[in-house]
Amino acid sequence: MALRSLLVSAASLLSLASTTPLEPRAPVPFSNFNDNTVFVPASNYTSWRTIYARTLQLADNSPIISWEDYDPVPGPQQYFLIYKSDDGGATWYNFTQQKLGSYPAGTILLSGVSTPSDLSQAYIELYASTDNAKTWKFVSHIAYGAGPETVTNGNKAVWEPFFYVYNGQLICYYSDQRDSAHAQKLVTVTTKDLKTWSSPVNAVAQPNYGDRPGMATVAFIKSTGKYIMTFEYCGGPDASGCPAYYKVASSPLGFGSVDPQPVISNDSSKLIPNGSPYVVWTPNPGATDGSGVIIMNGNSREEVFVNDDSAGVNGWKAVNVGQWSAYSRSLRIINSGGKSKLLLANGGNMGCNPCTNNFVAVGVVDIPT
Ligand SMILES: *[C@@H]1O[C@H](CO)[C@@H](O)[C@H](O)[C@H]1NC(C)=O
Ligand SMILES: *[C@@H]1O[C@H](CO)[C@@H](O)[C@H](O)[C@H]1NC(C)=O
Ligand SMILES: *[C@@H]1O[C@H](CO)[C@@H](O)[C@H](O)[C@H]1NC(C)=O
């Protein structure tokens, strides 16, 4: 009896003292699953705690993940956390937490905004790793905003870099508040050596000053040879919010002359993915003619929105893949146990104040069609 009550009280003490929720059992390796926790920040994390998750699959097929990480260390962000999975995303471990700037340059690229805690100015920075994301080195400043780094119109802020490699050059898309003719616009810059960058060229710059297109991502539609960009369109023709829009162009540098079109589901519910969209393309697993499927998602909906390669404005079909929504939920096609799957990566949500619930979670599902 004494032994039994000792065991019981030891178990209650353990769960009381635990700062993280009870861990559900990890998914089966290389299976499909949703809402699988990767990282829960300590309770003293600040701002959004975690948000804006990004993934990559290494040459040996292991996925890695990073995110905006608001640890409570004062001053500028000191590092990016990088977690890795060796079993198709079922379990993850802390792969590295490097101080940036003291390692040789290489082939895996990482970009983010660097800003002091008073948000007085900002750089979009480029870092590189030559050893499969284990160590990282600062390479170059891609853009500079004289600040303040806030979304107030007129403040010289820069945000939200996205990379695409094209014709021997690296393209960086980013959101730009520095042009006095546009509250915010989307621009492209290019580099051939990762060190020197071209001047910005407009990709989405709307005539109405108050429009704020932002958060560009781009995918190549292999069967048509065209490129699709999704972005959020704040302050645009729709009365409120930041609905997702897209453009299709024959070059990833040619979006500037194309008119934006909205993403709205083609069923009677007319769902709109609002805010922080993300787009990928992949061959259709059921097709033999090389055709594929465009997959995008936005913050306000858990569904992904799929389209065929023509990217027609009436071709967006909402598909429930069972994964929580998130701010800038990222999409990536991975090889999981020899099969193509869709990896969804959540950081958390904005709009929470105080933010006490954000953490990092992933899902792996069959390619939605
Ligand atoms: C935040 O909490 C963690 C875990 O409890 C602790 O190790 C760390 O020192 C704390 N950091 C600060 C700056 O308070
Ligand atoms: C991750 O691992 C590094 C060593 O590579 C360590 O310094 C760091 O504290 C770890 N971070 C977390 C959040 O566990
Ligand atoms: C919606 O778009 C898909 C293509 O993604 C198409 O197959 C389907 O027929 C469309 N549905 C309607 C109701 O138009």
Short mmCIF file of C-alpha atoms and ligand atoms in Angstrom, two decimals:
data_model
loop_
_atom_site.label_atom_id
_atom_site.label_comp_id
_atom_site.label_asym_id
_atom_site.label_seq_id
_atom_site.Cartn_x
_atom_site.Cartn_y
_atom_site.Cartn_z
CA MET A 1 0.00 0.00 0.00
CA ALA A 2 2.69 2.44 0.94
CA LEU A 3 4.62 1.63 -2.19
CA ARG A 4 1.53 2.10 -4.36
CA SER A 5 0.67 5.54 -2.98
CA LEU A 6 4.29 6.62 -3.33
CA LEU A 7 4.21 5.66 -6.99
CA VAL A 8 0.93 7.47 -7.53
CA SER A 9 2.13 10.67 -5.91
CA ALA A 10 5.42 10.52 -7.78
CA ALA A 11 3.47 10.27 -11.03
CA SER A 12 1.25 13.26 -10.16
CA LEU A 13 4.25 15.34 -9.18
CA LEU A 14 5.86 14.57 -12.49
CA SER A 15 2.87 15.70 -14.53
CA LEU A 16 2.37 18.82 -12.38
CA ALA A 17 5.97 19.83 -12.80
CA SER A 18 5.88 19.24 -16.55
CA THR A 19 5.84 22.51 -18.52
CA THR A 20 4.76 20.92 -21.83
CA PRO A 21 1.44 19.22 -22.65
CA LEU A 22 1.35 15.44 -22.41
CA GLU A 23 3.01 14.10 -25.55
CA PRO A 24 0.74 12.00 -27.74
CA ARG A 25 2.34 8.83 -29.08
CA ALA A 26 4.53 9.61 -32.10
CA PRO A 27 3.11 8.62 -35.51
CA VAL A 28 4.37 5.47 -37.24
CA PRO A 29 7.56 6.26 -39.21
CA PHE A 30 6.93 7.17 -42.88
CA SER A 31 3.14 7.13 -42.40
CA ASN A 32 0.53 9.86 -42.90
CA PHE A 33 -0.48 11.99 -39.92
CA ASN A 34 -1.57 15.49 -38.90
CA ASP A 35 -0.89 18.08 -36.21
CA ASN A 36 2.25 16.32 -35.00
CA THR A 37 4.11 18.45 -32.44
CA VAL A 38 7.74 19.24 -33.30
CA PHE A 39 8.67 21.90 -30.74
CA VAL A 40 6.90 23.54 -27.80
CA PRO A 41 8.58 26.75 -26.64
CA ALA A 42 9.23 27.46 -22.96
CA SER A 43 6.55 29.56 -21.24
CA ASN A 44 8.81 32.65 -21.14
CA TYR A 45 8.91 32.96 -24.96
CA THR A 46 7.85 36.42 -26.25
CA SER A 47 5.79 37.92 -29.12
CA TRP A 48 4.33 35.05 -31.15
CA ARG A 49 6.58 32.42 -29.48
CA THR A 50 6.85 30.39 -32.71
CA ILE A 51 5.44 31.20 -36.14
CA TYR A 52 6.22 30.93 -39.90
CA ALA A 53 7.57 27.38 -40.17
CA ARG A 54 9.74 26.44 -43.17
CA THR A 55 10.92 22.98 -44.29
CA LEU A 56 13.48 21.40 -46.61
CA GLN A 57 14.34 17.79 -47.50
CA LEU A 58 18.02 16.89 -47.51
CA ALA A 59 19.63 14.68 -50.15
CA ASP A 60 19.33 11.66 -47.82
CA ASN A 61 15.52 12.29 -47.67
CA SER A 62 15.46 13.55 -44.08
CA PRO A 63 13.26 16.64 -43.67
CA ILE A 64 14.53 19.61 -41.66
CA ILE A 65 12.44 22.46 -40.25
CA SER A 66 13.08 25.98 -38.95
CA TRP A 67 10.78 28.80 -37.83
CA GLU A 68 10.68 32.28 -36.34
CA ASP A 69 11.68 31.61 -32.76
CA TYR A 70 10.96 34.31 -30.15
CA ASP A 71 13.08 33.13 -27.28
CA PRO A 72 13.37 35.56 -24.35
CA VAL A 73 17.06 36.43 -24.88
CA PRO A 74 17.20 40.26 -25.10
CA GLY A 75 18.52 42.00 -28.21
CA PRO A 76 18.60 40.79 -31.83
CA GLN A 77 17.85 37.15 -32.68
CA GLN A 78 21.04 35.18 -32.01
CA TYR A 79 20.35 32.00 -33.97
CA PHE A 80 17.85 29.90 -35.92
CA LEU A 81 16.82 26.56 -34.45
CA ILE A 82 16.91 23.69 -36.96
CA TYR A 83 15.14 20.41 -36.16
CA LYS A 84 15.54 17.23 -38.20
CA SER A 85 13.54 14.02 -38.73
CA ASP A 86 14.94 10.66 -39.85
CA ASP A 87 11.55 8.90 -40.07
CA GLY A 88 9.42 10.88 -42.53
CA GLY A 89 8.43 13.60 -40.05
CA ALA A 90 7.10 11.29 -37.31
CA THR A 91 9.73 12.30 -34.74
CA TRP A 92 12.04 15.32 -34.70
CA TYR A 93 15.18 16.25 -32.84
CA ASN A 94 17.21 19.40 -32.24
CA PHE A 95 19.75 19.13 -35.04
CA THR A 96 21.56 22.41 -34.58
CA GLN A 97 21.41 25.82 -32.98
CA GLN A 98 24.33 27.69 -34.47
CA LYS A 99 25.42 31.22 -33.96
CA LEU A 100 25.30 32.57 -37.51
CA GLY A 101 28.44 33.98 -39.03
CA SER A 102 31.36 31.77 -38.05
CA TYR A 103 31.20 28.83 -40.53
CA PRO A 104 32.11 28.25 -44.20
CA ALA A 105 29.59 29.23 -46.88
CA GLY A 106 27.80 26.47 -48.80
CA THR A 107 24.78 25.20 -50.54
CA ILE A 108 21.72 25.26 -48.30
CA LEU A 109 20.37 28.79 -48.10
CA LEU A 110 18.43 30.44 -45.33
CA SER A 111 17.04 33.95 -45.27
CA GLY A 112 15.23 36.01 -42.69
CA VAL A 113 14.79 39.53 -41.37
CA SER A 114 17.30 40.78 -38.83
CA THR A 115 16.08 43.66 -36.69
CA PRO A 116 17.04 45.03 -33.26
CA SER A 117 14.41 44.66 -30.54
CA ASP A 118 13.37 48.34 -30.87
CA LEU A 119 12.55 47.60 -34.58
CA SER A 120 14.42 50.78 -35.61
CA GLN A 121 15.78 49.26 -38.85
CA ALA A 122 15.97 45.91 -40.66
CA TYR A 123 18.06 43.82 -43.04
CA ILE A 124 16.98 40.82 -45.07
CA GLU A 125 19.98 38.52 -44.65
CA LEU A 126 21.37 35.50 -46.48
CA TYR A 127 23.08 32.60 -44.68
CA ALA A 128 24.53 29.42 -46.16
CA SER A 129 25.51 25.93 -45.03
CA THR A 130 27.79 23.44 -46.82
CA ASP A 131 27.22 20.55 -44.43
CA ASN A 132 23.52 19.70 -44.71
CA ALA A 133 22.32 22.51 -42.44
CA LYS A 134 24.59 21.64 -39.52
CA THR A 135 26.67 24.84 -39.56
CA TRP A 136 25.89 28.23 -41.08
CA LYS A 137 27.71 31.33 -42.28
CA PHE A 138 26.48 34.86 -43.00
CA VAL A 139 26.82 35.60 -46.73
CA SER A 140 25.22 38.96 -47.63
CA HIS A 141 22.60 41.62 -46.96
CA ILE A 142 19.84 41.25 -49.55
CA ALA A 143 17.93 44.41 -48.63
CA TYR A 144 18.02 47.20 -46.06
CA GLY A 145 15.05 49.07 -44.60
CA ALA A 146 15.78 52.30 -42.71
CA GLY A 147 12.78 51.53 -40.50
CA PRO A 148 10.88 51.51 -38.37
CA GLU A 149 10.22 47.83 -39.11
CA THR A 150 6.44 48.02 -38.64
CA VAL A 151 3.47 47.73 -41.02
CA THR A 152 2.58 51.45 -40.68
CA ASN A 153 2.39 52.95 -44.19
CA GLY A 154 5.40 55.20 -44.88
CA ASN A 155 7.77 53.31 -42.56
CA LYS A 156 10.75 51.97 -44.53
CA ALA A 157 10.28 48.28 -43.73
CA VAL A 158 11.27 45.11 -45.64
CA TRP A 159 9.77 41.66 -45.03
CA GLU A 160 9.14 38.07 -46.01
CA PRO A 161 11.93 36.84 -48.31
CA PHE A 162 11.32 33.85 -50.61
CA PHE A 163 13.96 32.21 -52.85
CA TYR A 164 13.74 30.72 -56.33
CA VAL A 165 16.72 29.49 -58.42
CA TYR A 166 16.43 30.34 -62.13
CA ASN A 167 18.93 30.36 -65.03
CA GLY A 168 22.04 30.32 -62.86
CA GLN A 169 20.79 33.07 -60.59
CA LEU A 170 19.13 33.16 -57.23
CA ILE A 171 15.94 35.26 -57.14
CA CYS A 172 14.74 36.73 -53.87
CA TYR A 173 11.14 37.97 -53.66
CA TYR A 174 10.34 40.27 -50.75
CA SER A 175 7.80 42.79 -49.45
CA ASP A 176 8.96 46.40 -49.72
CA GLN A 177 7.54 49.50 -47.96
CA ARG A 178 10.35 51.84 -49.09
CA ASP A 179 8.75 53.20 -52.29
CA SER A 180 6.78 56.39 -51.52
CA ALA A 181 4.33 55.52 -54.32
CA HIS A 182 3.22 52.25 -52.67
CA ALA A 183 2.29 51.51 -49.05
CA GLN A 184 3.80 48.08 -49.80
CA LYS A 185 4.75 46.25 -52.97
CA LEU A 186 6.43 42.96 -53.92
CA VAL A 187 9.81 43.10 -55.64
CA THR A 188 12.45 40.73 -57.03
CA VAL A 189 16.22 41.02 -56.76
CA THR A 190 18.76 38.60 -58.25
CA THR A 191 22.34 37.48 -57.63
CA LYS A 192 24.82 35.23 -59.43
CA ASP A 193 27.39 34.98 -56.64
CA LEU A 194 25.13 35.20 -53.55
CA LYS A 195 27.07 38.33 -52.53
CA THR A 196 26.01 41.18 -54.78
CA TRP A 197 22.33 41.78 -55.50
CA SER A 198 20.60 43.62 -58.35
CA SER A 199 18.30 46.61 -57.81
CA PRO A 200 14.67 45.73 -57.00
CA VAL A 201 12.19 45.21 -59.86
CA ASN A 202 8.43 45.34 -59.21
CA ALA A 203 6.57 42.02 -59.20
CA VAL A 204 3.27 43.24 -57.68
CA ALA A 205 2.89 47.03 -57.35
CA GLN A 206 -0.72 48.20 -57.48
CA PRO A 207 -1.64 51.71 -58.67
CA ASN A 208 -3.63 52.51 -55.51
CA TYR A 209 -1.15 53.74 -52.84
CA GLY A 210 -2.84 51.97 -49.89
CA ASP A 211 -2.77 48.47 -51.41
CA ARG A 212 -0.39 46.14 -49.60
CA PRO A 213 0.44 42.99 -51.61
CA GLY A 214 2.80 40.84 -49.52
CA MET A 215 4.19 37.39 -48.69
CA ALA A 216 5.11 36.09 -52.15
CA THR A 217 5.81 32.42 -52.84
CA VAL A 218 6.47 30.95 -56.29
CA ALA A 219 6.25 27.50 -57.93
CA PHE A 220 7.11 26.14 -61.40
CA ILE A 221 4.29 24.39 -63.30
CA LYS A 222 6.40 21.82 -65.14
CA SER A 223 3.84 20.68 -67.73
CA THR A 224 3.15 24.21 -69.00
CA GLY A 225 6.57 25.77 -68.37
CA LYS A 226 4.88 28.62 -66.49
CA TYR A 227 5.34 30.03 -63.00
CA ILE A 228 2.72 30.77 -60.39
CA MET A 229 3.10 33.33 -57.61
CA THR A 230 0.66 33.51 -54.70
CA PHE A 231 0.54 36.52 -52.40
CA GLU A 232 -1.75 38.16 -49.88
CA TYR A 233 -3.50 41.28 -51.08
CA CYS A 234 -4.19 43.55 -48.11
CA GLY A 235 -6.02 46.81 -48.70
CA GLY A 236 -7.05 45.59 -52.14
CA PRO A 237 -10.35 45.40 -54.01
CA ASP A 238 -11.89 43.20 -51.31
CA ALA A 239 -13.37 45.17 -48.45
CA SER A 240 -11.30 43.70 -45.65
CA GLY A 241 -8.60 41.24 -44.75
CA CYS A 242 -5.73 40.02 -46.90
CA PRO A 243 -7.23 37.51 -49.36
CA ALA A 244 -4.85 35.32 -51.36
CA TYR A 245 -4.31 36.31 -54.98
CA TYR A 246 -2.10 34.81 -57.68
CA LYS A 247 -0.38 35.56 -60.96
CA VAL A 248 0.86 33.19 -63.68
CA ALA A 249 3.80 34.26 -65.88
CA SER A 250 6.19 32.66 -68.37
CA SER A 251 9.23 33.73 -66.31
CA PRO A 252 9.70 33.98 -62.54
CA LEU A 253 10.98 37.50 -63.26
CA GLY A 254 7.95 38.38 -65.39
CA PHE A 255 5.14 38.79 -62.84
CA GLY A 256 5.19 42.60 -62.93
CA SER A 257 3.08 42.92 -66.10
CA VAL A 258 0.43 40.32 -65.12
CA ASP A 259 -2.90 41.19 -63.45
CA PRO A 260 -3.68 39.57 -60.07
CA GLN A 261 -6.56 37.07 -59.75
CA PRO A 262 -8.24 35.87 -56.52
CA VAL A 263 -8.16 32.34 -55.09
CA ILE A 264 -11.77 31.34 -54.26
CA SER A 265 -12.96 27.74 -53.97
CA ASN A 266 -15.12 26.68 -56.93
CA ASP A 267 -17.86 25.01 -54.85
CA SER A 268 -20.93 26.81 -53.54
CA SER A 269 -19.25 27.75 -50.24
CA LYS A 270 -16.73 29.98 -52.10
CA LEU A 271 -14.03 29.65 -49.46
CA ILE A 272 -11.29 32.30 -49.44
CA PRO A 273 -7.84 31.54 -48.05
CA ASN A 274 -7.08 34.80 -46.26
CA GLY A 275 -3.52 35.86 -45.42
CA SER A 276 0.02 34.47 -45.73
CA PRO A 277 -0.46 32.04 -48.64
CA TYR A 278 2.02 29.38 -49.82
CA VAL A 279 2.09 27.52 -53.18
CA VAL A 280 3.77 24.36 -54.56
CA TRP A 281 3.41 22.23 -57.70
CA THR A 282 3.88 18.47 -58.01
CA PRO A 283 3.18 15.78 -60.61
CA ASN A 284 -0.33 14.37 -60.20
CA PRO A 285 0.19 10.88 -58.70
CA GLY A 286 -2.80 9.60 -60.71
CA ALA A 287 -1.67 10.97 -64.09
CA THR A 288 0.56 9.41 -66.74
CA ASP A 289 0.74 12.41 -69.09
CA GLY A 290 3.08 14.56 -66.97
CA SER A 291 0.30 16.79 -65.71
CA GLY A 292 0.35 17.93 -62.14
CA VAL A 293 -1.46 19.67 -59.36
CA ILE A 294 -1.01 23.17 -57.96
CA ILE A 295 -1.47 23.19 -54.18
CA MET A 296 -1.80 26.38 -52.13
CA ASN A 297 -3.06 27.37 -48.69
CA GLY A 298 -3.73 30.50 -46.65
CA ASN A 299 -3.90 31.37 -42.97
CA SER A 300 -7.66 31.52 -42.49
CA ARG A 301 -8.52 28.02 -43.75
CA GLU A 302 -7.38 24.54 -42.75
CA GLU A 303 -8.08 23.27 -46.30
CA VAL A 304 -5.55 23.35 -49.09
CA PHE A 305 -6.74 24.72 -52.45
CA VAL A 306 -5.77 22.62 -55.48
CA ASN A 307 -5.93 23.50 -59.15
CA ASP A 308 -4.93 21.82 -62.40
CA ASP A 309 -1.96 23.05 -64.40
CA SER A 310 -3.98 25.66 -66.29
CA ALA A 311 -4.40 27.55 -62.97
CA GLY A 312 -7.83 28.78 -64.08
CA VAL A 313 -9.59 31.22 -61.78
CA ASN A 314 -12.57 28.80 -61.53
CA GLY A 315 -10.36 25.75 -60.94
CA TRP A 316 -9.56 26.09 -57.21
CA LYS A 317 -10.92 23.13 -55.26
CA ALA A 318 -10.84 23.15 -51.45
CA VAL A 319 -9.52 19.87 -50.01
CA ASN A 320 -9.56 19.12 -46.28
CA VAL A 321 -6.25 17.50 -45.31
CA GLY A 322 -6.97 17.49 -41.56
CA GLN A 323 -4.21 19.89 -40.50
CA TRP A 324 -4.59 22.96 -38.27
CA SER A 325 -4.22 26.28 -40.07
CA ALA A 326 -1.29 28.57 -39.25
CA TYR A 327 0.26 31.89 -40.18
CA SER A 328 2.28 31.20 -43.34
CA ARG A 329 1.74 27.41 -43.13
CA SER A 330 4.38 26.11 -45.53
CA LEU A 331 3.97 23.29 -48.04
CA ARG A 332 6.66 20.94 -49.38
CA ILE A 333 6.60 17.75 -51.41
CA ILE A 334 8.82 15.15 -49.76
CA ASN A 335 9.84 11.59 -50.44
CA SER A 336 8.58 9.65 -47.41
CA GLY A 337 9.52 5.99 -47.52
CA GLY A 338 9.72 6.04 -51.33
CA LYS A 339 6.37 7.79 -51.87
CA SER A 340 5.66 11.45 -52.70
CA LYS A 341 3.80 13.14 -49.85
CA LEU A 342 2.78 16.67 -48.87
CA LEU A 343 4.52 17.98 -45.75
CA LEU A 344 2.65 20.86 -44.03
CA ALA A 345 4.53 22.88 -41.41
CA ASN A 346 2.83 25.13 -38.83
CA GLY A 347 4.56 27.72 -36.67
CA GLY A 348 1.52 29.23 -34.98
CA ASN A 349 -0.89 32.12 -35.44
CA MET A 350 -0.77 35.91 -35.21
CA GLY A 351 -3.47 37.96 -33.53
CA CYS A 352 -2.97 36.27 -30.18
CA ASN A 353 -2.27 38.72 -27.36
CA PRO A 354 -0.74 37.53 -25.17
CA CYS A 355 0.52 34.70 -27.35
CA THR A 356 0.65 31.67 -25.07
CA ASN A 357 -0.30 28.82 -27.38
CA ASN A 358 1.93 28.93 -30.46
CA PHE A 359 4.18 25.95 -31.07
CA VAL A 360 5.62 24.06 -34.05
CA ALA A 361 3.73 21.13 -35.62
CA VAL A 362 3.80 19.20 -38.92
CA GLY A 363 1.55 16.92 -40.96
CA VAL A 364 2.33 14.47 -43.77
CA VAL A 365 -0.53 13.51 -46.11
CA ASP A 366 -1.03 11.93 -49.54
CA ILE A 367 -0.86 14.42 -52.42
CA PRO A 368 -4.31 16.09 -52.48
CA THR A 369 -5.91 16.17 -55.94
C1 LIG B 1 13.35 30.81 -20.05
O1 LIG B 1 12.91 29.57 -19.53
C2 LIG B 1 13.85 28.51 -19.73
C3 LIG B 1 13.17 27.20 -19.34
O2 LIG B 1 12.47 27.32 -18.14
C4 LIG B 1 15.11 28.80 -18.95
O3 LIG B 1 16.07 27.78 -19.13
C5 LIG B 1 15.69 30.12 -19.46
O4 LIG B 1 16.81 30.49 -18.69
C6 LIG B 1 14.65 31.24 -19.39
N1 LIG B 1 15.23 32.40 -20.07
C7 LIG B 1 15.10 33.66 -19.63
C8 LIG B 1 15.81 34.73 -20.40
O5 LIG B 1 14.44 33.92 -18.65
C1 LIG B 2 19.94 22.44 -29.47
O1 LIG B 2 21.23 21.87 -29.55
C2 LIG B 2 22.29 22.79 -29.37
C3 LIG B 2 23.59 22.07 -29.64
O2 LIG B 2 23.69 21.83 -31.02
C4 LIG B 2 22.21 23.38 -27.97
O3 LIG B 2 23.23 24.35 -27.80
C5 LIG B 2 20.87 24.03 -27.77
O4 LIG B 2 20.72 24.49 -26.44
C6 LIG B 2 19.72 23.08 -28.10
N1 LIG B 2 18.49 23.85 -28.10
C7 LIG B 2 17.34 23.37 -27.61
C8 LIG B 2 16.16 24.27 -27.70
O5 LIG B 2 17.23 22.28 -27.11
C1 LIG B 3 -13.17 22.83 -59.51
O1 LIG B 3 -11.85 22.76 -60.05
C2 LIG B 3 -11.40 21.44 -60.33
C3 LIG B 3 -9.97 21.57 -60.84
O2 LIG B 3 -9.11 21.82 -59.78
C4 LIG B 3 -12.30 20.77 -61.34
O3 LIG B 3 -11.89 19.45 -61.55
C5 LIG B 3 -13.73 20.79 -60.84
O4 LIG B 3 -14.58 20.27 -61.85
C6 LIG B 3 -14.15 22.20 -60.48
N1 LIG B 3 -15.48 22.17 -59.87
C7 LIG B 3 -16.46 22.99 -60.24
C8 LIG B 3 -17.74 22.86 -59.46
O5 LIG B 3 -16.31 23.79 -61.14
#
